[in-house]
Amino acid sequence: MKKLFALTSVLLCAAFLAACCGGNKKTSAVNSKPETLARALEKADKKCRTDADCVAVNKGCCMCAGYEAVNAKSAEKIKNIWQKECALAACTMQMCYVEITPSCKDNICVGEPKPYEAYFSK
């Protein structure tokens, strides 16, 4: 009986993995940075007049890929690409310090790294 249970468990695990990973072209690699997202970031409008014109968007599927500051109007297109390309992405569990505060400097959106101490609650 124990052998039957073990064999059934192995087969169920294999079937689950095959269903999750096999044949789905939309599955992204672990910690993926899709090319379409990278191209959209390169082409994104980064012009601004005020800090409110700028927002932070993901550079990759996972938060440890970092963020980039872009014009808020460009952000919608990038967020749509991110949702499409990264919907099934797997991310490793790790702490990363990559958040930014977007602002407008010399009419270009830029991002200042969040201070290390700000990641920890007091």
GROMACS .gro file of N, CA, C and O in nm, residues 19-113:
model
  380
   19ALA      N    1   0.175   2.011  -1.641
   19ALA     CA    2   0.065   2.103  -1.670
   19ALA      C    3   0.108   2.248  -1.650
   19ALA      O    4   0.070   2.336  -1.726
   20CYS      N    5   0.189   2.272  -1.548
   20CYS     CA    6   0.233   2.408  -1.519
   20CYS      C    7   0.337   2.459  -1.617
   20CYS      O    8   0.341   2.576  -1.650
   21CYS      N    9   0.426   2.372  -1.660
   21CYS     CA   10   0.542   2.415  -1.738
   21CYS      C   11   0.534   2.381  -1.886
   21CYS      O   12   0.597   2.446  -1.967
   22GLY      N   13   0.465   2.283  -1.921
   22GLY     CA   14   0.469   2.236  -2.059
   22GLY      C   15   0.374   2.306  -2.152
   22GLY      O   16   0.261   2.332  -2.119
   23GLY      N   17   0.423   2.338  -2.270
   23GLY     CA   18   0.339   2.385  -2.378
   23GLY      C   19   0.285   2.526  -2.364
   23GLY      O   20   0.211   2.571  -2.448
   24ASN      N   21   0.319   2.598  -2.262
   24ASN     CA   22   0.267   2.732  -2.245
   24ASN      C   23   0.375   2.832  -2.288
   24ASN      O   24   0.472   2.854  -2.219
   25LYS      N   25   0.354   2.895  -2.401
   25LYS     CA   26   0.452   2.989  -2.454
   25LYS      C   27   0.462   3.116  -2.370
   25LYS      O   28   0.557   3.189  -2.380
   26LYS      N   29   0.362   3.143  -2.287
   26LYS     CA   30   0.361   3.265  -2.207
   26LYS      C   31   0.438   3.249  -2.076
   26LYS      O   32   0.454   3.344  -2.003
   27THR      N   33   0.486   3.130  -2.045
   27THR     CA   34   0.561   3.109  -1.923
   27THR      C   35   0.696   3.178  -1.933
   27THR      O   36   0.768   3.159  -2.029
   28SER      N   37   0.729   3.259  -1.835
   28SER     CA   38   0.857   3.328  -1.832
   28SER      C   39   0.956   3.250  -1.748
   28SER      O   40   0.919   3.174  -1.661
   29ALA      N   41   1.082   3.272  -1.773
   29ALA     CA   42   1.187   3.208  -1.695
   29ALA      C   43   1.192   3.268  -1.555
   29ALA      O   44   1.137   3.374  -1.530
   30VAL      N   45   1.259   3.200  -1.465
   30VAL     CA   46   1.277   3.251  -1.329
   30VAL      C   47   1.353   3.384  -1.337
   30VAL      O   48   1.452   3.395  -1.406
   31ASN      N   49   1.301   3.485  -1.267
   31ASN     CA   50   1.361   3.619  -1.262
   31ASN      C   51   1.379   3.679  -1.402
   31ASN      O   52   1.476   3.747  -1.431
   32SER      N   53   1.284   3.656  -1.487
   32SER     CA   54   1.289   3.695  -1.627
   32SER      C   55   1.290   3.846  -1.648
   32SER      O   56   1.231   3.922  -1.573
   33LYS      N   57   1.358   3.887  -1.755
   33LYS     CA   58   1.358   4.026  -1.803
   33LYS      C   59   1.325   4.020  -1.953
   33LYS      O   60   1.415   4.015  -2.036
   34PRO      N   61   1.197   4.017  -1.988
   34PRO     CA   62   1.156   4.002  -2.128
   34PRO      C   63   1.212   4.111  -2.218
   34PRO      O   64   1.219   4.228  -2.179
   35GLU      N   65   1.250   4.071  -2.339
   35GLU     CA   66   1.305   4.166  -2.437
   35GLU      C   67   1.204   4.274  -2.475
   35GLU      O   68   1.241   4.389  -2.494
   36THR      N   69   1.076   4.236  -2.486
   36THR     CA   70   0.975   4.335  -2.523
   36THR      C   71   0.962   4.443  -2.415
   36THR      O   72   0.943   4.560  -2.446
   37LEU      N   73   0.977   4.404  -2.290
   37LEU     CA   74   0.973   4.501  -2.181
   37LEU      C   75   1.096   4.591  -2.185
   37LEU      O   76   1.086   4.713  -2.170
   38ALA      N   77   1.212   4.533  -2.209
   38ALA     CA   78   1.336   4.611  -2.218
   38ALA      C   79   1.329   4.712  -2.333
   38ALA      O   80   1.369   4.828  -2.317
   39ARG      N   81   1.276   4.669  -2.448
   39ARG     CA   82   1.263   4.761  -2.562
   39ARG      C   83   1.165   4.874  -2.531
   39ARG      O   84   1.189   4.990  -2.567
   40ALA      N   85   1.055   4.840  -2.464
   40ALA     CA   86   0.956   4.942  -2.428
   40ALA      C   87   1.017   5.044  -2.331
   40ALA      O   88   0.990   5.164  -2.343
   41LEU      N   89   1.100   4.998  -2.240
   41LEU     CA   90   1.167   5.090  -2.147
   41LEU      C   91   1.265   5.182  -2.220
   41LEU      O   92   1.276   5.301  -2.188
   42GLU      N   93   1.337   5.127  -2.317
   42GLU     CA   94   1.432   5.209  -2.395
   42GLU      C   95   1.360   5.319  -2.470
   42GLU      O   96   1.410   5.430  -2.482
   43LYS      N   97   1.241   5.288  -2.524
   43LYS     CA   98   1.166   5.383  -2.606
   43LYS      C   99   1.074   5.474  -2.524
   43LYS      O  100   1.019   5.569  -2.578
   44ALA      N  101   1.058   5.445  -2.396
   44ALA     CA  102   0.963   5.519  -2.313
   44ALA      C  103   0.996   5.667  -2.304
   44ALA      O  104   1.112   5.706  -2.298
   45ASP      N  105   0.892   5.746  -2.305
   45ASP     CA  106   0.907   5.890  -2.288
   45ASP      C  107   0.948   5.918  -2.143
   45ASP      O  108   0.884   5.870  -2.050
   46LYS      N  109   1.053   5.994  -2.125
   46LYS     CA  110   1.101   6.027  -1.990
   46LYS      C  111   1.099   6.177  -1.966
   46LYS      O  112   1.153   6.225  -1.867
   47LYS      N  113   1.033   6.250  -2.057
   47LYS     CA  114   1.024   6.396  -2.042
   47LYS      C  115   0.925   6.431  -1.931
   47LYS      O  116   0.827   6.361  -1.910
   48CYS      N  117   0.954   6.542  -1.862
   48CYS     CA  118   0.866   6.584  -1.754
   48CYS      C  119   0.880   6.733  -1.728
   48CYS      O  120   0.975   6.796  -1.775
   49ARG      N  121   0.784   6.785  -1.654
   49ARG     CA  122   0.791   6.924  -1.607
   49ARG      C  123   0.791   6.929  -1.454
   49ARG      O  124   0.848   7.019  -1.395
   50THR      N  125   0.721   6.832  -1.394
   50THR     CA  126   0.713   6.825  -1.247
   50THR      C  127   0.736   6.681  -1.202
   50THR      O  128   0.728   6.587  -1.282
   51ASP      N  129   0.760   6.663  -1.073
   51ASP     CA  130   0.778   6.529  -1.017
   51ASP      C  131   0.655   6.441  -1.039
   51ASP      O  132   0.666   6.320  -1.059
   52ALA      N  133   0.538   6.503  -1.041
   52ALA     CA  134   0.413   6.428  -1.060
   52ALA      C  135   0.404   6.365  -1.199
   52ALA      O  136   0.326   6.271  -1.219
   53ASP      N  137   0.482   6.413  -1.294
   53ASP     CA  138   0.482   6.356  -1.429
   53ASP      C  139   0.554   6.220  -1.435
   53ASP      O  140   0.543   6.150  -1.534
   54CYS      N  141   0.628   6.186  -1.330
   54CYS     CA  142   0.714   6.067  -1.332
   54CYS      C  143   0.663   5.957  -1.239
   54CYS      O  144   0.616   5.986  -1.129
   55VAL      N  145   0.674   5.833  -1.285
   55VAL     CA  146   0.638   5.716  -1.204
   55VAL      C  147   0.745   5.608  -1.222
   55VAL      O  148   0.820   5.609  -1.320
   56ALA      N  149   0.749   5.516  -1.127
   56ALA     CA  150   0.843   5.404  -1.134
   56ALA      C  151   0.774   5.284  -1.196
   56ALA      O  152   0.660   5.253  -1.162
   57VAL      N  153   0.842   5.217  -1.289
   57VAL     CA  154   0.791   5.094  -1.350
   57VAL      C  155   0.897   4.983  -1.336
   57VAL      O  156   1.016   5.011  -1.324
   58ASN      N  157   0.850   4.859  -1.340
   58ASN     CA  158   0.940   4.744  -1.328
   58ASN      C  159   1.030   4.729  -1.449
   58ASN      O  160   0.984   4.743  -1.562
   59LYS      N  161   1.157   4.694  -1.425
   59LYS     CA  162   1.252   4.665  -1.534
   59LYS      C  163   1.246   4.519  -1.576
   59LYS      O  164   1.294   4.483  -1.683
   60GLY      N  165   1.193   4.433  -1.492
   60GLY     CA  166   1.182   4.291  -1.521
   60GLY      C  167   1.059   4.236  -1.452
   60GLY      O  168   0.983   4.310  -1.391
   61CYS      N  169   1.041   4.105  -1.460
   61CYS     CA  170   0.922   4.044  -1.402
   61CYS      C  171   0.923   4.047  -1.249
   61CYS      O  172   0.817   4.047  -1.188
   62CYS      N  173   1.038   4.044  -1.188
   62CYS     CA  174   1.048   4.038  -1.043
   62CYS      C  175   1.100   4.169  -0.986
   62CYS      O  176   1.173   4.242  -1.053
   63MET      N  177   1.064   4.198  -0.862
   63MET     CA  178   1.102   4.327  -0.804
   63MET      C  179   1.252   4.347  -0.794
   63MET      O  180   1.299   4.460  -0.799
   64CYS      N  181   1.329   4.240  -0.783
   64CYS     CA  182   1.474   4.256  -0.771
   64CYS      C  183   1.538   4.298  -0.903
   64CYS      O  184   1.656   4.332  -0.906
   65ALA      N  185   1.463   4.298  -1.012
   65ALA     CA  186   1.514   4.347  -1.141
   65ALA      C  187   1.531   4.498  -1.137
   65ALA      O  188   1.603   4.555  -1.216
   66GLY      N  189   1.463   4.562  -1.044
   66GLY     CA  190   1.475   4.707  -1.030
   66GLY      C  191   1.360   4.782  -1.095
   66GLY      O  192   1.267   4.723  -1.150
   67TYR      N  193   1.370   4.911  -1.086
   67TYR     CA  194   1.267   5.000  -1.138
   67TYR      C  195   1.332   5.110  -1.219
   67TYR      O  196   1.450   5.140  -1.202
   68GLU      N  197   1.252   5.170  -1.306
   68GLU     CA  198   1.300   5.283  -1.385
   68GLU      C  199   1.194   5.392  -1.382
   68GLU      O  200   1.074   5.362  -1.382
   69ALA      N  201   1.237   5.517  -1.381
   69ALA     CA  202   1.145   5.630  -1.382
   69ALA      C  203   1.112   5.668  -1.526
   69ALA      O  204   1.202   5.683  -1.608
   70VAL      N  205   0.982   5.678  -1.555
   70VAL     CA  206   0.935   5.717  -1.688
   70VAL      C  207   0.819   5.815  -1.672
   70VAL      O  208   0.761   5.828  -1.565
   71ASN      N  209   0.783   5.879  -1.781
   71ASN     CA  210   0.667   5.966  -1.783
   71ASN      C  211   0.542   5.883  -1.755
   71ASN      O  212   0.528   5.772  -1.805
   72ALA      N  213   0.451   5.936  -1.676
   72ALA     CA  214   0.331   5.863  -1.635
   72ALA      C  215   0.248   5.815  -1.754
   72ALA      O  216   0.187   5.708  -1.748
   73LYS      N  217   0.247   5.891  -1.863
   73LYS     CA  218   0.170   5.848  -1.981
   73LYS      C  219   0.233   5.725  -2.047
   73LYS      O  220   0.163   5.640  -2.100
   74SER      N  221   0.365   5.714  -2.044
   74SER     CA  222   0.434   5.597  -2.099
   74SER      C  223   0.419   5.475  -2.009
   74SER      O  224   0.427   5.361  -2.055
   75ALA      N  225   0.397   5.499  -1.882
   75ALA     CA  226   0.391   5.389  -1.785
   75ALA      C  227   0.278   5.291  -1.815
   75ALA      O  228   0.293   5.171  -1.794
   76GLU      N  229   0.164   5.339  -1.864
   76GLU     CA  230   0.051   5.251  -1.892
   76GLU      C  231   0.089   5.142  -1.993
   76GLU      O  232   0.058   5.026  -1.976
   77LYS      N  233   0.155   5.182  -2.102
   77LYS     CA  234   0.197   5.086  -2.204
   77LYS      C  235   0.295   4.985  -2.145
   77LYS      O  236   0.284   4.864  -2.168
   78ILE      N  237   0.389   5.034  -2.065
   78ILE     CA  238   0.488   4.945  -2.005
   78ILE      C  239   0.422   4.850  -1.907
   78ILE      O  240   0.453   4.730  -1.904
   79LYS      N  241   0.328   4.900  -1.828
   79LYS     CA  242   0.258   4.813  -1.732
   79LYS      C  243   0.177   4.705  -1.805
   79LYS      O  244   0.170   4.592  -1.759
   80ASN      N  245   0.117   4.740  -1.918
   80ASN     CA  246   0.043   4.639  -1.996
   80ASN      C  247   0.137   4.531  -2.050
   80ASN      O  248   0.103   4.413  -2.047
   81ILE      N  249   0.253   4.572  -2.099
   81ILE     CA  250   0.352   4.474  -2.146
   81ILE      C  251   0.398   4.388  -2.030
   81ILE      O  252   0.408   4.266  -2.041
   82TRP      N  253   0.425   4.450  -1.914
   82TRP     CA  254   0.469   4.376  -1.796
   82TRP      C  255   0.365   4.271  -1.757
   82TRP      O  256   0.400   4.156  -1.731
   83GLN      N  257   0.237   4.309  -1.756
   83GLN     CA  258   0.131   4.215  -1.718
   83GLN      C  259   0.123   4.098  -1.816
   83GLN      O  260   0.103   3.984  -1.776
   84LYS      N  261   0.139   4.126  -1.944
   84LYS     CA  262   0.132   4.021  -2.046
   84LYS      C  263   0.254   3.929  -2.039
   84LYS      O  264   0.240   3.807  -2.041
   85GLU      N  265   0.373   3.985  -2.030
   85GLU     CA  266   0.496   3.907  -2.035
   85GLU      C  267   0.529   3.839  -1.902
   85GLU      O  268   0.598   3.738  -1.900
   86CYS      N  269   0.484   3.895  -1.792
   86CYS     CA  270   0.527   3.846  -1.661
   86CYS      C  271   0.417   3.778  -1.581
   86CYS      O  272   0.437   3.746  -1.463
   87ALA      N  273   0.303   3.756  -1.642
   87ALA     CA  274   0.190   3.699  -1.569
   87ALA      C  275   0.223   3.567  -1.500
   87ALA      O  276   0.178   3.540  -1.389
   88LEU      N  277   0.303   3.484  -1.562
   88LEU     CA  278   0.334   3.352  -1.506
   88LEU      C  279   0.480   3.339  -1.465
   88LEU      O  280   0.529   3.228  -1.446
   89ALA      N  281   0.547   3.449  -1.448
   89ALA     CA  282   0.690   3.445  -1.413
   89ALA      C  283   0.710   3.397  -1.271
   89ALA      O  284   0.631   3.424  -1.182
   90ALA      N  285   0.818   3.324  -1.253
   90ALA     CA  286   0.857   3.278  -1.119
   90ALA      C  287   0.969   3.368  -1.069
   90ALA      O  288   1.063   3.399  -1.142
   91CYS      N  289   0.957   3.409  -0.944
   91CYS     CA  290   1.058   3.497  -0.885
   91CYS      C  291   1.121   3.428  -0.764
   91CYS      O  292   1.050   3.364  -0.687
   92THR      N  293   1.251   3.442  -0.752
   92THR     CA  294   1.318   3.385  -0.635
   92THR      C  295   1.285   3.470  -0.513
   92THR      O  296   1.262   3.589  -0.524
   93MET      N  297   1.284   3.407  -0.400
   93MET     CA  298   1.257   3.478  -0.275
   93MET      C  299   1.388   3.530  -0.220
   93MET      O  300   1.471   3.454  -0.173
   94GLN      N  301   1.408   3.658  -0.232
   94GLN     CA  302   1.528   3.721  -0.180
   94GLN      C  303   1.496   3.865  -0.148
   94GLN      O  304   1.403   3.922  -0.200
   95MET      N  305   1.573   3.921  -0.060
   95MET     CA  306   1.554   4.061  -0.027
   95MET      C  307   1.639   4.144  -0.122
   95MET      O  308   1.755   4.111  -0.146
   96CYS      N  309   1.581   4.243  -0.180
   96CYS     CA  310   1.658   4.330  -0.268
   96CYS      C  311   1.623   4.475  -0.235
   96CYS      O  312   1.515   4.505  -0.188
   97TYR      N  313   1.714   4.560  -0.261
   97TYR     CA  314   1.701   4.700  -0.226
   97TYR      C  315   1.706   4.783  -0.354
   97TYR      O  316   1.808   4.843  -0.386
   98VAL      N  317   1.597   4.781  -0.429
   98VAL     CA  318   1.597   4.840  -0.562
   98VAL      C  319   1.487   4.944  -0.584
   98VAL      O  320   1.475   4.998  -0.693
   99GLU      N  321   1.408   4.973  -0.482
   99GLU     CA  322   1.300   5.069  -0.500
   99GLU      C  323   1.356   5.208  -0.523
   99GLU      O  324   1.464   5.242  -0.476
  100ILE      N  325   1.281   5.287  -0.599
  100ILE     CA  326   1.324   5.424  -0.629
  100ILE      C  327   1.211   5.521  -0.599
  100ILE      O  328   1.094   5.483  -0.593
  101THR      N  329   1.248   5.645  -0.583
  101THR     CA  330   1.153   5.754  -0.573
  101THR      C  331   1.168   5.835  -0.701
  101THR      O  332   1.272   5.897  -0.724
  102PRO      N  333   1.067   5.829  -0.790
  102PRO     CA  334   1.079   5.902  -0.917
  102PRO      C  335   1.063   6.052  -0.896
  102PRO      O  336   0.987   6.097  -0.811
  103SER      N  337   1.138   6.128  -0.974
  103SER     CA  338   1.128   6.274  -0.970
  103SER      C  339   1.170   6.330  -1.106
  103SER      O  340   1.222   6.258  -1.191
  104CYS      N  341   1.148   6.459  -1.123
  104CYS     CA  342   1.182   6.528  -1.247
  104CYS      C  343   1.303   6.616  -1.224
  104CYS      O  344   1.300   6.707  -1.141
  105LYS      N  345   1.411   6.588  -1.295
  105LYS     CA  346   1.534   6.667  -1.286
  105LYS      C  347   1.572   6.712  -1.426
  105LYS      O  348   1.590   6.631  -1.516
  106ASP      N  349   1.582   6.842  -1.445
  106ASP     CA  350   1.617   6.897  -1.576
  106ASP      C  351   1.528   6.845  -1.688
  106ASP      O  352   1.573   6.808  -1.796
  107ASN      N  353   1.397   6.833  -1.659
  107ASN     CA  354   1.294   6.791  -1.753
  107ASN      C  355   1.308   6.645  -1.799
  107ASN      O  356   1.258   6.608  -1.906
  108ILE      N  357   1.374   6.562  -1.717
  108ILE     CA  358   1.387   6.418  -1.746
  108ILE      C  359   1.349   6.342  -1.619
  108ILE      O  360   1.396   6.376  -1.509
  109CYS      N  361   1.268   6.237  -1.633
  109CYS     CA  362   1.232   6.153  -1.518
  109CYS      C  363   1.354   6.072  -1.474
  109CYS      O  364   1.419   6.006  -1.556
  110VAL      N  365   1.383   6.078  -1.347
  110VAL     CA  366   1.493   6.003  -1.288
  110VAL      C  367   1.442   5.935  -1.160
  110VAL      O  368   1.338   5.971  -1.108
  111GLY      N  369   1.519   5.840  -1.113
  111GLY     CA  370   1.481   5.771  -0.990
  111GLY      C  371   1.594   5.772  -0.889
  111GLY      O  372   1.705   5.733  -0.921
  112GLU      N  373   1.564   5.819  -0.770
  112GLU     CA  374   1.661   5.817  -0.660
  112GLU      C  375   1.640   5.687  -0.582
  112GLU      O  376   1.527   5.656  -0.544
  113PRO      N  377   1.747   5.612  -0.556
  113PRO     CA  378   1.730   5.490  -0.476
  113PRO      C  379   1.674   5.520  -0.338
  113PRO      O  380   1.710   5.619  -0.274
   0.00000   0.00000   0.00000
